[in-house]
Coordinates of C-alpha atoms and ligand atoms in Angstrom, one line a residue:
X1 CA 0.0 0.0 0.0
X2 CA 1.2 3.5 -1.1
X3 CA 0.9 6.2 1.1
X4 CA 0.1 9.7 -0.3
X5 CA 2.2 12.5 1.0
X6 CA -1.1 14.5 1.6
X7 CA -1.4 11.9 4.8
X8 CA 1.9 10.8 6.2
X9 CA 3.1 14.7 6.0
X10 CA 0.5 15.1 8.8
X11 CA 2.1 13.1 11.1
X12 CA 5.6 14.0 10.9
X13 CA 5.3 16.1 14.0
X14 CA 4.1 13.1 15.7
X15 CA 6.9 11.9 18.1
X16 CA 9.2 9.0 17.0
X17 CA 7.7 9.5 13.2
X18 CA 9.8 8.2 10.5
X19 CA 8.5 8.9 7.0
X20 CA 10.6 6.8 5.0
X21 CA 10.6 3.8 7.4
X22 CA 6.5 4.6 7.6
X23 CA 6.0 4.3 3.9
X24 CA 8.0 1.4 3.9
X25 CA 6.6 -1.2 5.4
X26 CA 3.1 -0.2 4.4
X27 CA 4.5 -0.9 0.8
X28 CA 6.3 -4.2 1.8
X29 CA 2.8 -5.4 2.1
X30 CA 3.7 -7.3 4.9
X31 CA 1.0 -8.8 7.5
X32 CA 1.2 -9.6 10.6
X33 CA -1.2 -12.3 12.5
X34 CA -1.6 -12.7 16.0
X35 CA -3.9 -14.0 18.5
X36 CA -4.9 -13.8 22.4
X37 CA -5.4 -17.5 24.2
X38 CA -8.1 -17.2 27.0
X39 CA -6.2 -18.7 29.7
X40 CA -9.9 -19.8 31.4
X41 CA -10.3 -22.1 28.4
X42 CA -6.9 -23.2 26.8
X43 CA -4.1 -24.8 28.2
X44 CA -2.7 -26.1 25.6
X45 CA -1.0 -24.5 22.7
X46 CA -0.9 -27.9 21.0
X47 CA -4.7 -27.7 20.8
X48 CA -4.4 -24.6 18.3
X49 CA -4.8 -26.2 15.0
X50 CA -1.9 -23.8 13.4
X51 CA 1.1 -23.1 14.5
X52 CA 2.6 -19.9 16.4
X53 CA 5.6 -18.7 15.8
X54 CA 6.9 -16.5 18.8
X55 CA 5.4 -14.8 21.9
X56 CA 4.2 -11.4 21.7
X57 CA 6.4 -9.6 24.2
X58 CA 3.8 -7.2 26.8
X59 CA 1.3 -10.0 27.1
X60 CA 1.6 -13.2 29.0
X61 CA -1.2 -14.8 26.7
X62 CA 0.2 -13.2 23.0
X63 CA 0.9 -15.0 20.0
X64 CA 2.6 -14.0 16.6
X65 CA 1.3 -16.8 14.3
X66 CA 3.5 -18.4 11.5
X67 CA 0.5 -17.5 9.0
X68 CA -3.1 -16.5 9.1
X69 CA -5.2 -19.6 9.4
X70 CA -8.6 -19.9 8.2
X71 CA -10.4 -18.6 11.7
X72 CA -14.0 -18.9 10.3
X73 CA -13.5 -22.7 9.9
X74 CA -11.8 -23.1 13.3
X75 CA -14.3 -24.3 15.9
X76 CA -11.7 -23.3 18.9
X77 CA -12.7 -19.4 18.2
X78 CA -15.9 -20.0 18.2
X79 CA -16.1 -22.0 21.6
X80 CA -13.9 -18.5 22.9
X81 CA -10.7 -20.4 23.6
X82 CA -8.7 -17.6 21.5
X83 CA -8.9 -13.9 20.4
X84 CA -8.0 -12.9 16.9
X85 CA -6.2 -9.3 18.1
X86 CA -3.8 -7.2 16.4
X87 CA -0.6 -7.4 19.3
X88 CA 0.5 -3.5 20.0
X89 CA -2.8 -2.7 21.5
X90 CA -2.3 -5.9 23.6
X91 CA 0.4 -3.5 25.8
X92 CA -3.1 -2.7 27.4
X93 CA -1.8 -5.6 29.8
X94 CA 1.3 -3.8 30.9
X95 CA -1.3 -0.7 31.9
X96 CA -3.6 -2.9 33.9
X97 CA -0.7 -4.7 35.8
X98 CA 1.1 -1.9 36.2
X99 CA -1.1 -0.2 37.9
X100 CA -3.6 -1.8 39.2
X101 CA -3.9 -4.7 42.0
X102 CA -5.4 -7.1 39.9
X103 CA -6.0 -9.5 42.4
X104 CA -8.0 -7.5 44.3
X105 CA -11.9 -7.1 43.4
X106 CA -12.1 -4.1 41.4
X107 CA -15.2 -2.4 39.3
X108 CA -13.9 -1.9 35.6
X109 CA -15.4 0.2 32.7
X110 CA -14.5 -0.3 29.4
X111 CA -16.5 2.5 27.6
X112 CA -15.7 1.8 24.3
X113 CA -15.9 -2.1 24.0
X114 CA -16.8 -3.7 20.6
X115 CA -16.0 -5.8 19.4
X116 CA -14.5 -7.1 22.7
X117 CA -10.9 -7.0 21.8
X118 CA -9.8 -5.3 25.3
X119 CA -12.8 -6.4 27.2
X120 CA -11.9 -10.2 26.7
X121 CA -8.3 -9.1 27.6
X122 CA -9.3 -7.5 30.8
X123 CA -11.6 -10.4 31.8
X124 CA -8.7 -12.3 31.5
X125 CA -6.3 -10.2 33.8
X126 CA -8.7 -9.7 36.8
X127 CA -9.8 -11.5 39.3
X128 CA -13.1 -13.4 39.6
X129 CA -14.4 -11.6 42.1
X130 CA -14.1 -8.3 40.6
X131 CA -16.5 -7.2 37.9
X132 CA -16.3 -5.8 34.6
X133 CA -18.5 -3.7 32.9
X134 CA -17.9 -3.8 29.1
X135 CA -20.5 -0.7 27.3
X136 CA -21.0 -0.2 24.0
X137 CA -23.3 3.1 22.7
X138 CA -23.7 1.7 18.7
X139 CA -26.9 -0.9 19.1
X140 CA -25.3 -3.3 16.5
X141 CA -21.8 -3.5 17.8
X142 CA -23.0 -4.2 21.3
X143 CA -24.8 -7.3 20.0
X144 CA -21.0 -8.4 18.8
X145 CA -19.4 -7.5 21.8
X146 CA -21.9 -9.8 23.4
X147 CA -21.4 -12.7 21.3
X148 CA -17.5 -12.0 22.1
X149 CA -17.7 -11.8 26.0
X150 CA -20.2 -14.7 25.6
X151 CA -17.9 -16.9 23.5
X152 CA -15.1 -15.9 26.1
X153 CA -17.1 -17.2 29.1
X154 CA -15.9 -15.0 32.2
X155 CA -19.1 -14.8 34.9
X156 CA -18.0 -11.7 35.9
X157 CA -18.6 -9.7 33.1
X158 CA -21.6 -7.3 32.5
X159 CA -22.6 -5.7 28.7
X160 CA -24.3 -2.6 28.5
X161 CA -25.3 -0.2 25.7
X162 CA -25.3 3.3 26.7
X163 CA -24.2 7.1 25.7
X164 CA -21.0 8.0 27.7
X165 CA -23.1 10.5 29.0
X166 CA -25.4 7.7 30.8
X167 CA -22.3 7.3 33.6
X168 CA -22.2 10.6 34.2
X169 CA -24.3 10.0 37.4
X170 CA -22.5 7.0 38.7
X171 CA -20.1 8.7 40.9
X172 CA -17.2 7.5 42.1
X173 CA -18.3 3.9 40.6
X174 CA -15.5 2.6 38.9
X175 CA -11.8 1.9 40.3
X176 CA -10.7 2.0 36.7
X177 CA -11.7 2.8 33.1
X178 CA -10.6 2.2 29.9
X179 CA -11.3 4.3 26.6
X180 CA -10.0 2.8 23.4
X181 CA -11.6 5.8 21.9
X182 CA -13.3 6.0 18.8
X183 CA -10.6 8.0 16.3
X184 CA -9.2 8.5 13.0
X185 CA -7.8 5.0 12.6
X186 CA -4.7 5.8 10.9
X187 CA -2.6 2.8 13.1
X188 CA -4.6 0.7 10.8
X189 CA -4.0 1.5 7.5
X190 CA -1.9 -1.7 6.9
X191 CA -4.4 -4.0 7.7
X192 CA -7.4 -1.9 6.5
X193 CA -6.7 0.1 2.9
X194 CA -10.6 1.6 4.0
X195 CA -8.8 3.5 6.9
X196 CA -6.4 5.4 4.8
X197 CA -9.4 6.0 1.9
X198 CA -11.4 7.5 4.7
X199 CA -8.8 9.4 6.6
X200 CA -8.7 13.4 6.3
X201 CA -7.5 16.7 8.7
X202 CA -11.3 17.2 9.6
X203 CA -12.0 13.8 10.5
X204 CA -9.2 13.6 12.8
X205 CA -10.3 17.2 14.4
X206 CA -13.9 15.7 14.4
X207 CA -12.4 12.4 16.7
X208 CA -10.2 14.8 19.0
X209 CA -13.6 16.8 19.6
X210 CA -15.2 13.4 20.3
X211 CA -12.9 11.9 22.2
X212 CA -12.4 14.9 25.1
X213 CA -16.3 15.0 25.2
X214 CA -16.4 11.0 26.0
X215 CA -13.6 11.0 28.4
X216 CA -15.3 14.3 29.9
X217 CA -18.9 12.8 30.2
X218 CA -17.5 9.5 32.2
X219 CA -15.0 11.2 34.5
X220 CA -17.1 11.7 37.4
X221 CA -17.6 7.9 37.5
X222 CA -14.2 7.2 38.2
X223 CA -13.0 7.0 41.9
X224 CA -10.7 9.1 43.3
X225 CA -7.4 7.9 42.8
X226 CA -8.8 5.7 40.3
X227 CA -7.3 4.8 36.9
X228 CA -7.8 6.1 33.5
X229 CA -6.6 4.3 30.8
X230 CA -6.6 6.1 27.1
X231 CA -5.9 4.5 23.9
X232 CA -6.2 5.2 20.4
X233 CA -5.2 3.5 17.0
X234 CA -4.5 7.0 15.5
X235 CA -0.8 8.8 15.2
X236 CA -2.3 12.0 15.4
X237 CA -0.8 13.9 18.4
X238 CA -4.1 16.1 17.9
X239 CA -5.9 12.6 19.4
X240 CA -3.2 11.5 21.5
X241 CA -0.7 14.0 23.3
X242 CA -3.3 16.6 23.0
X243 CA -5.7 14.9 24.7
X244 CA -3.7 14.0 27.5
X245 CA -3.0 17.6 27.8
X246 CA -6.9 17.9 28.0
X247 CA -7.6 15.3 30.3
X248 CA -4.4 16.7 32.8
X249 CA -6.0 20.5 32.2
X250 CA -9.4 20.6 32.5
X251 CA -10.5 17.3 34.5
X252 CA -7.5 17.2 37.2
X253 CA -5.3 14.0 36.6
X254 CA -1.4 12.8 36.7
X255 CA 0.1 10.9 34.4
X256 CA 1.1 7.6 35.4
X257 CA 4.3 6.0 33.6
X258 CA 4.8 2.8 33.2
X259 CA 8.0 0.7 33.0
X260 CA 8.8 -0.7 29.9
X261 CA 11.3 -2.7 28.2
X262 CA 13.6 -0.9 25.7
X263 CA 14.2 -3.6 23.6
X264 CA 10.2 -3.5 22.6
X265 CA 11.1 -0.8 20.7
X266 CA 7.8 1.4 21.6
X267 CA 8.2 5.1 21.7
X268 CA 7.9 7.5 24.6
X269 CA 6.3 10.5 23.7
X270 CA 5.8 13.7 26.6
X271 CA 2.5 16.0 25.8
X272 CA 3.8 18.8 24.7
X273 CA 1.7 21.5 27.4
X274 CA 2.3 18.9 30.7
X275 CA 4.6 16.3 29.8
X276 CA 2.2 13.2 30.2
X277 CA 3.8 10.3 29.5
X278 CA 2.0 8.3 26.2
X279 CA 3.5 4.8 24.4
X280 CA 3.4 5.2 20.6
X281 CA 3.8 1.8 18.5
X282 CA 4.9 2.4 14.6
X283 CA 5.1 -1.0 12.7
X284 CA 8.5 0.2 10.7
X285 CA 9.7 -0.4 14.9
X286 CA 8.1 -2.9 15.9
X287 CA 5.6 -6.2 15.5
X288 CA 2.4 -5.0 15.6
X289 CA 0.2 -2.0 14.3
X290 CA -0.1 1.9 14.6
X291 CA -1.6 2.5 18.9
X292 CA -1.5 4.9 21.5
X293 CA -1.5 4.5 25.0
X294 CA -1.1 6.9 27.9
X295 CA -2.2 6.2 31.7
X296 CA -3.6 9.0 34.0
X297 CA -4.8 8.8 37.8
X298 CA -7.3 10.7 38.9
X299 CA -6.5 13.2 41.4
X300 CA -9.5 15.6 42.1
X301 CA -12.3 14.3 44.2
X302 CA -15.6 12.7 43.3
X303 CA -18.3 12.8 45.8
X304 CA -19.1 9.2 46.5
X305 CA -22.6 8.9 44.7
X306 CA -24.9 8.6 47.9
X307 CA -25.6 4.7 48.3
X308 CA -30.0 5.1 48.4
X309 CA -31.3 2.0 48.4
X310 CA -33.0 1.3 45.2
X311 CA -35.0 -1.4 45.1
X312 CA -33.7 -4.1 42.5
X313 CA -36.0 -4.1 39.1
X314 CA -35.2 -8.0 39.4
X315 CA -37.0 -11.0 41.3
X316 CA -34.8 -13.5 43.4
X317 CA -35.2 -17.0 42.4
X318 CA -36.8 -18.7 44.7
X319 CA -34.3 -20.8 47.0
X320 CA -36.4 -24.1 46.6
X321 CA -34.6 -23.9 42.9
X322 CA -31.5 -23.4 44.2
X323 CA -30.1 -26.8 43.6
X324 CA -31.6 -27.3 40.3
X325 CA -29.3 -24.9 39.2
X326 CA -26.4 -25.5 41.2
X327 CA -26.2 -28.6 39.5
X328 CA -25.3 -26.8 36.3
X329 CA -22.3 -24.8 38.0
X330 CA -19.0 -26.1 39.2
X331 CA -19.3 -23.9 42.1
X332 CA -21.5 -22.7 45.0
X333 CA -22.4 -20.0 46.3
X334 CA -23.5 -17.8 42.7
X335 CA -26.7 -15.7 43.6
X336 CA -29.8 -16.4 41.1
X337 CA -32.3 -13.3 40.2
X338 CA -34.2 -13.3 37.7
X339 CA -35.2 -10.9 35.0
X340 CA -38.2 -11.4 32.2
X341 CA -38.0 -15.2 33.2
X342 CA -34.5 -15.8 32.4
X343 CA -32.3 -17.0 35.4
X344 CA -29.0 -15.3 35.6
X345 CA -26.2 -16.3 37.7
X346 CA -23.7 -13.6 39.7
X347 CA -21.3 -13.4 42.2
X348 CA -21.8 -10.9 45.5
X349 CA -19.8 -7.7 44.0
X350 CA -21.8 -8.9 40.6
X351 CA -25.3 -8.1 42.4
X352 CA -23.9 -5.0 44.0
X353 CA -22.7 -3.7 40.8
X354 CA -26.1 -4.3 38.7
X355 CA -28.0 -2.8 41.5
X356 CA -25.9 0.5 41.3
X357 CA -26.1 0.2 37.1
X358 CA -29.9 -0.2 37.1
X359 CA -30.6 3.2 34.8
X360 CA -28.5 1.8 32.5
X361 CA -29.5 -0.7 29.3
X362 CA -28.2 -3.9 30.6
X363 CA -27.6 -6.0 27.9
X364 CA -26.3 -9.2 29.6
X365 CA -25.0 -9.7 33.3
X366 CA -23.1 -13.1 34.8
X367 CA -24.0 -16.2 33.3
X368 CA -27.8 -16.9 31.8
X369 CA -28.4 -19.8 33.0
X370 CA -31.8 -20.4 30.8
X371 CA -35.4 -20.6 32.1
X372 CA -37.3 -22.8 34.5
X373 CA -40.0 -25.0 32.9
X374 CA -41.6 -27.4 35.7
X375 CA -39.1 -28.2 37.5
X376 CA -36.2 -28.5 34.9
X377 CA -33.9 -25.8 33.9
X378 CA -34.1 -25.2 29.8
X379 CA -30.4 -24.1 29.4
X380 CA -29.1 -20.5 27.8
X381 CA -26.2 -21.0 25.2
X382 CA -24.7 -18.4 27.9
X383 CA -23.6 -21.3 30.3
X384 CA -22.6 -23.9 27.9
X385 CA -19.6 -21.3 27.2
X386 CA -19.4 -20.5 30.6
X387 CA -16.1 -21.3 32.7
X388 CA -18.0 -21.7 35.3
X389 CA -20.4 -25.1 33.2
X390 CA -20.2 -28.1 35.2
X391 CA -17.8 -30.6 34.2
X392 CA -20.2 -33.3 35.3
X393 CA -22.9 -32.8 32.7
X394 CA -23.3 -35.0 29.5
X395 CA -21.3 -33.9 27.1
X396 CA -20.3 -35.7 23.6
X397 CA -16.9 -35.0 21.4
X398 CA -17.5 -34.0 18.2
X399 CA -14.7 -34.6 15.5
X400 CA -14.2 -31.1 12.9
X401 CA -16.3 -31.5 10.3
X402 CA -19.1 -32.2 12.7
X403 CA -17.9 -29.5 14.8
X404 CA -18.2 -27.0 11.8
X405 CA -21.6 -28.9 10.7
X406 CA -23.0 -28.2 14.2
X407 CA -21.6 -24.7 14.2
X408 CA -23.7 -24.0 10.7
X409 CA -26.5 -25.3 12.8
X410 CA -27.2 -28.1 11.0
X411 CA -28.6 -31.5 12.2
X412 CA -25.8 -33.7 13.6
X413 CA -26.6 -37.7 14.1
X414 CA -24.6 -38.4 17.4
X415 CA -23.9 -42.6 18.3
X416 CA -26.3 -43.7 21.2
X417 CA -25.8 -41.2 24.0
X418 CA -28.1 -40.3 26.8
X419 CA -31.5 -38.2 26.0
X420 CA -31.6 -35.1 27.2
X421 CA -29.4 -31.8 27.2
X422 CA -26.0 -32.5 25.8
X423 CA -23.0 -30.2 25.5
X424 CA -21.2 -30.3 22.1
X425 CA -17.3 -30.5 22.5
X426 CA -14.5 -29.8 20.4
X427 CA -11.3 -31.1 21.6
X428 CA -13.2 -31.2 25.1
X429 CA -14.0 -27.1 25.0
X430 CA -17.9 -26.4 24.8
X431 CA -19.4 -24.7 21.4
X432 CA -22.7 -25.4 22.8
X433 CA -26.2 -27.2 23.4
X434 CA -27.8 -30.1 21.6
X435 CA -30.8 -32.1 23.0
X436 CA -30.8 -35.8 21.9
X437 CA -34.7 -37.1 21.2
X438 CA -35.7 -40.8 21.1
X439 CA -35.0 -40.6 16.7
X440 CA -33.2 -37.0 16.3
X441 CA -31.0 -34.8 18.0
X442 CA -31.9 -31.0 17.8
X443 CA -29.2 -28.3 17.5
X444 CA -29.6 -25.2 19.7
X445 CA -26.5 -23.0 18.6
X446 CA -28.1 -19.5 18.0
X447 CA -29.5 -18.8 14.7
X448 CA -27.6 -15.8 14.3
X449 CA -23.9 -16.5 15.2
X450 CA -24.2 -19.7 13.0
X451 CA -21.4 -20.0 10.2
X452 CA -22.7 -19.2 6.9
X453 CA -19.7 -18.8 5.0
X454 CA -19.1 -21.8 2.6
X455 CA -16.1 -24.2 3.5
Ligands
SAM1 N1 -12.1 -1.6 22.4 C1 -12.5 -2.2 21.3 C2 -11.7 -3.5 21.1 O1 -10.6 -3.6 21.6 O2 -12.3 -4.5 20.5 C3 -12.4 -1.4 20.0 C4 -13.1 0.0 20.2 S1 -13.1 1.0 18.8 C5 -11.5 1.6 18.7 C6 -14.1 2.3 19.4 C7 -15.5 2.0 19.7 O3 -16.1 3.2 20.2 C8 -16.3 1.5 18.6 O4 -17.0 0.3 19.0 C9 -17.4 2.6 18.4 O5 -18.6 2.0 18.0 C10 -17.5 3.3 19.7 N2 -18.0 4.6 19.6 C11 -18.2 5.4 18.5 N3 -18.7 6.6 18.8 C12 -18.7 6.7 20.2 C13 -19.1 7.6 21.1 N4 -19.6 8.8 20.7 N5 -19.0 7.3 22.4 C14 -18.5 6.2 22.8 N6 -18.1 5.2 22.0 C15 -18.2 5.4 20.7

């Protein structure tokens, strides 16, 4: 790909900017593949049916793959054992750890969240008992950020699909936030020839604009002393630097650096008004794509929102059903409420977080467990993907080709197994329900996440 001088001239005040090296490797044509394992679900490398090639260097769970495998037709992404995610912006590890007790139990935002890239990744770094609230504003994206934080199985994980502006009343809610804010997208111009098609001065004035009014509308929500982390894929220092000048100014924050290794060949870059501290990646330096990322914590105070008691809008299961559903969990103790008949399972600081979110539109909280017909549970797709799915309940392997038929939701014939609620396996990780009847079986992957590209 050829960049015009009309776009890379506008970035040669960006810090660390090289044009030469820049153009470059966007005309090598080059491509780099990486992915994300979800340690809750894959222990085994040897599992992946490709090969990786080397680690990526800032995350523990980061792979640089040999080539780009066919991920549609792989039924390990589909049952959430692996990310497909580009590996600079997986230096969002380095931010949590850095700075944040991550084995405490923490409340999370991550206001910007589809697809799910970061949200699966932060899942992934926190502890179970902390919860993370993963918010999307566009309607459709949301609906793919919960497939992804579905697929990826954490319990402790709660979708919603709100303006920025909708946290402005949580006070004090959140320990930590992150904004992977909506921008110009120039970082991805060598995976995505659209990016550099669409990109213009006014568009990246339009983001900077954008993204100071976001960060601006959720700042009362975070704690103080609480942690703001703010990424973009843009080199624009007008979306980067500037704004961390803007969030240091007007909102009353200090940067927060973070140790790095110099052999990762990211660049330090200082705002130019306060000297905050930001991480710029350029692929002519290193393995992955164009991403910014600067870390801020919050010094001005935040009146605690006042804790009135609302009453939940949900009913509590009724504890007579208790064990029904227990029996679905490999642990004890998960509280059941219940909301427009369909059970949902959640931890302690999981309950306590939905009842302080409750003017928000809550797209999906815990684990669904399904609905209660009679006395029998009639199980959500939600908890066969679940980390949390008993290992005790039928279950039957299915070879790739049925994997891929089941995934396409097609009828699979299964040997003689057990009637009832089975979960289909691949390689022994759940991709979801079937329920074998007397002369068929019947396939309950959801209609709309099922494969329709042809092999
Ligand atoms: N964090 C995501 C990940 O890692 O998969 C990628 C986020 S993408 C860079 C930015 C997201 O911000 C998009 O999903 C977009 O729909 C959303 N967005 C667009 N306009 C927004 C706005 N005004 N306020 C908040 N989010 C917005």
């Amino acid at each position: 790909m050829i960049i015009s001088p009309s776009i890379y001239r506008a970035f040669e005040n960006a810090p660390g900017f090289d044009a030469d090296a820049f153009c470059g490797v966007h005309a090598s044509g080059e491509q780099i593949s990486s992915i994300r394992i979800n340690p809750a679900k894959l222990n085994d490398l040897s599992d992946l049916g490709f090969s990786v090639e080397s680690p990526v260097p800032w995350c523990k769970s980061g792979w640089y793959l040999e080539e780009r495998p066919f991920y549609t037709f792989d039924p390990l992404l589909h049952a959430g054992a692996y990310y497909v995610q580009e590996a600079s912006s997986m230096f969002l590890e380095q931010a949590l750890k850095q700075t944040l007790d991550c084995s405490a139990p923490l409340r999370v935002l991550d206001l910007c969240a589809a697809p799910g890239g970061k949200s699966t990744h932060i899942q992934s770094v926190l502890s179970p008992d902390s919860v993370l609230v993963c918010n999307e504003v566009i309607r459709s994206r949301a609906a793919i950020l919960e497939e992804n934080i579905t697929k990826w199985g954490g319990a402790n994980v709660i979708v919603t699909n709100n303006d920025p502006r909708d946290f402005s009343r949580l006070t004090g809610l959140f320990d930590a936030m992150v904004v992977d804010a909506p921008c110009s997208g120039s970082g991805m111009f060598r995976k995505d020839a659209s990016a550099a098609e669409n990109w213009s001065a006014d568009l990246v004035t339009l983001c900077s604009q954008r993204q100071q009014r976001i960060i601006a509308d959720i700042w009362p929500s975070l704690k103080e002393d609480g942690i703001l982390i703010y990424a973009t894929c843009s080199y624009s220092i007008e979306e980067d630097e500037m704004i961390a000048d803007f969030i240091m100014e007007e909102l009353g924050a200090e940067s927060f650096p973070l140790s790095i290794d110099s052999n990762w060949n990211i660049v330090i870059s200082n705002s130019p008004k306060y000297n905050a501290t930001g991480y710029r990646f350029y692929p002519d330096k290193l393995k992955g794509e164009g991403f910014f990322l600067a870390v801020f914590k919050k010094t001005s105070g935040t009146e605690k929102s006042s804790k009135k008691s609302v009453r939940p809008k949900w009913e509590t299961v009724p504890k007579i059903n208790y064990k029904v559903l227990e029996r679905w969990l490999s642990v004890k103790g998960m509280r059941f409420i219940s909301i427009n008949d369909s059970i949902l399972a959640l931890t302690e600081q999981m309950e306590e977080t939905l009842v302080q979110l409750q003017s928000l539109y809550i797209k999906r909280a815990g684990i669904t467990m399904g609905k209660i017909a009679g006395k029998e549970l009639i199980p959500d797709h939600s908890l066969a993907l679940s980390t949390l799915v008993s290992p005790h309940l039928s279950s039957i392997e299915l070879d790739r080709d049925l994997a891929l038929q089941y995934l396409r939701k097609e009828e699979i014939r299964v040997g003689d197994i057990p009637k009832g609620w089975t979960i289909a396996c691949y390689k022994n990780h759940p991709l979801g329900w079937i329920k074998v009847l007397p002369n068929r079986t019947n396939n309950y992957y959801p209609k709309e996440w099922r494969i329709l590209k042809p092999a």
